[in-house]
């Protein structure tokens, strides 16, 4: 059961998580790479009902036909990824948690987009597609 808070770099966008963790993993897809400027993003997945913003209003960008990314409109910190319509879960960037060490990634997904100079140094399962992150 997660009972966590988190937010963006500048502190204007804050959220709370309260509910069971669905899963957590690293994503190497090109959309995450471009949205973050990093070779991978670590996400946790939780039910929509277990997530709420407590301060500020996120900026929203439709990054694909069905999905949106939510971020701080002031500092740009990526915070959330979810379906635009009828979302059952929400993905939250692990490192935006106040205590990011409290949730450990369980797998790597979209490794077909992994940068050649970035090497995975653990024994977690690797998937060339979305793997268990359905």
Short mmCIF file of C-alpha atoms in Angstrom, two decimals:
data_model
loop_
_atom_site.label_atom_id
_atom_site.label_comp_id
_atom_site.label_asym_id
_atom_site.label_seq_id
_atom_site.Cartn_x
_atom_site.Cartn_y
_atom_site.Cartn_z
CA UNK A 1 0.00 0.00 0.00
CA UNK A 2 1.44 3.34 -1.04
CA UNK A 3 0.87 6.44 1.03
CA UNK A 4 3.20 8.91 -0.63
CA UNK A 5 3.46 12.49 -1.76
CA UNK A 6 5.45 14.00 -4.55
CA UNK A 7 5.77 16.91 -6.88
CA UNK A 8 7.76 18.88 -9.40
CA UNK A 9 11.12 20.63 -9.22
CA UNK A 10 9.73 24.08 -8.40
CA UNK A 11 7.09 22.82 -5.94
CA UNK A 12 4.07 24.36 -7.67
CA UNK A 13 2.59 20.99 -8.68
CA UNK A 14 2.06 18.47 -5.86
CA UNK A 15 0.23 15.14 -5.67
CA UNK A 16 -0.67 12.37 -3.26
CA UNK A 17 -0.81 8.60 -3.78
CA UNK A 18 -2.89 6.42 -1.49
CA UNK A 19 -3.55 2.85 -2.59
CA UNK A 20 -1.93 -0.37 -3.75
CA UNK A 21 0.96 -0.27 -6.21
CA UNK A 22 0.13 -1.99 -9.51
CA UNK A 23 3.74 -2.20 -10.71
CA UNK A 24 6.83 -0.13 -11.51
CA UNK A 25 9.36 -0.19 -14.31
CA UNK A 26 11.78 1.59 -16.60
CA UNK A 27 10.53 2.73 -20.03
CA UNK A 28 12.91 3.24 -22.96
CA UNK A 29 10.34 4.27 -25.60
CA UNK A 30 11.17 7.24 -27.82
CA UNK A 31 8.22 9.22 -26.44
CA UNK A 32 9.56 8.96 -22.88
CA UNK A 33 13.07 9.76 -24.09
CA UNK A 34 11.90 12.87 -25.90
CA UNK A 35 9.57 13.99 -23.07
CA UNK A 36 12.32 13.69 -20.46
CA UNK A 37 15.55 14.19 -22.39
CA UNK A 38 16.80 11.04 -20.66
CA UNK A 39 17.52 7.51 -21.98
CA UNK A 40 14.73 6.03 -19.81
CA UNK A 41 12.02 7.05 -17.36
CA UNK A 42 11.12 5.09 -14.24
CA UNK A 43 7.35 4.90 -13.66
CA UNK A 44 5.03 3.44 -11.06
CA UNK A 45 1.46 2.49 -11.89
CA UNK A 46 -1.45 3.01 -9.51
CA UNK A 47 -5.25 3.15 -9.85
CA UNK A 48 -6.63 6.53 -10.95
CA UNK A 49 -8.72 6.67 -7.76
CA UNK A 50 -5.49 6.38 -5.71
CA UNK A 51 -3.94 9.51 -7.25
CA UNK A 52 -4.84 13.17 -6.77
CA UNK A 53 -3.23 16.53 -7.27
CA UNK A 54 -3.02 18.49 -4.01
CA UNK A 55 -1.50 21.73 -5.32
CA UNK A 56 -1.41 23.34 -8.75
CA UNK A 57 -2.85 22.39 -12.12
CA UNK A 58 -0.80 20.30 -14.55
CA UNK A 59 -0.08 21.14 -18.13
CA UNK A 60 -1.40 18.43 -20.44
CA UNK A 61 0.09 17.26 -23.73
CA UNK A 62 -1.53 14.59 -25.94
CA UNK A 63 1.64 12.65 -26.77
CA UNK A 64 -0.23 10.10 -28.90
CA UNK A 65 -3.75 9.41 -30.12
CA UNK A 66 -4.91 7.80 -26.88
CA UNK A 67 -2.50 8.98 -24.17
CA UNK A 68 -1.54 12.21 -22.45
CA UNK A 69 1.40 13.42 -20.41
CA UNK A 70 0.93 15.75 -17.46
CA UNK A 71 3.70 18.07 -16.30
CA UNK A 72 4.38 21.20 -14.29
CA UNK A 73 3.63 24.16 -16.57
CA UNK A 74 6.21 26.27 -14.69
CA UNK A 75 9.32 24.07 -14.48
CA UNK A 76 8.40 21.33 -16.98
CA UNK A 77 8.84 18.33 -14.66
CA UNK A 78 7.09 15.26 -16.18
CA UNK A 79 4.75 13.79 -13.57
CA UNK A 80 1.98 11.63 -15.10
CA UNK A 81 1.18 9.48 -18.15
CA UNK A 82 -2.37 8.17 -18.66
CA UNK A 83 -5.09 7.35 -21.17
CA UNK A 84 -7.04 10.39 -22.30
CA UNK A 85 -10.40 8.60 -22.03
CA UNK A 86 -11.59 6.17 -19.34
CA UNK A 87 -8.20 5.69 -17.69
CA UNK A 88 -8.18 3.00 -15.00
CA UNK A 89 -4.56 3.54 -13.99
CA UNK A 90 -2.09 6.40 -13.92
CA UNK A 91 1.67 6.17 -14.38
CA UNK A 92 3.66 8.50 -12.10
CA UNK A 93 7.35 9.31 -12.53
CA UNK A 94 9.15 7.53 -9.70
CA UNK A 95 11.71 10.27 -9.13
CA UNK A 96 9.01 12.90 -8.61
CA UNK A 97 8.10 11.10 -5.36
CA UNK A 98 9.34 12.79 -2.18
CA UNK A 99 10.83 9.39 -1.29
CA UNK A 100 11.72 7.76 -4.62
CA UNK A 101 13.67 4.92 -2.96
CA UNK A 102 10.41 3.58 -1.51
CA UNK A 103 9.38 2.01 -4.85
CA UNK A 104 11.72 -0.21 -6.81
CA UNK A 105 11.35 -0.87 -10.56
CA UNK A 106 10.50 -4.46 -11.49
CA UNK A 107 11.25 -4.57 -15.25
CA UNK A 108 12.46 -2.72 -18.37
CA UNK A 109 10.07 -2.08 -21.30
CA UNK A 110 10.45 -0.88 -24.90
CA UNK A 111 14.12 -1.88 -24.87
CA UNK A 112 14.12 -1.80 -28.70
CA UNK A 113 14.49 1.98 -28.29
CA UNK A 114 17.31 1.72 -25.76
CA UNK A 115 20.22 4.00 -26.68
CA UNK A 116 23.36 2.12 -27.74
CA UNK A 117 25.48 3.98 -25.18
CA UNK A 118 23.14 3.20 -22.26
CA UNK A 119 23.60 -0.22 -20.70
CA UNK A 120 21.19 -1.94 -18.35
CA UNK A 121 23.17 -3.11 -15.34
CA UNK A 122 20.68 -5.22 -13.42
CA UNK A 123 18.96 -8.59 -13.80
CA UNK A 124 15.38 -7.32 -14.07
CA UNK A 125 13.26 -8.74 -16.92
CA UNK A 126 13.60 -6.89 -20.24
CA UNK A 127 10.85 -6.57 -22.86
CA UNK A 128 11.17 -5.25 -26.40
CA UNK A 129 7.55 -4.02 -26.21
CA UNK A 130 5.23 -2.95 -23.36
CA UNK A 131 5.68 -6.29 -21.58
CA UNK A 132 3.68 -6.48 -18.35
CA UNK A 133 2.75 -2.78 -18.52
CA UNK A 134 -0.64 -3.35 -20.13
#
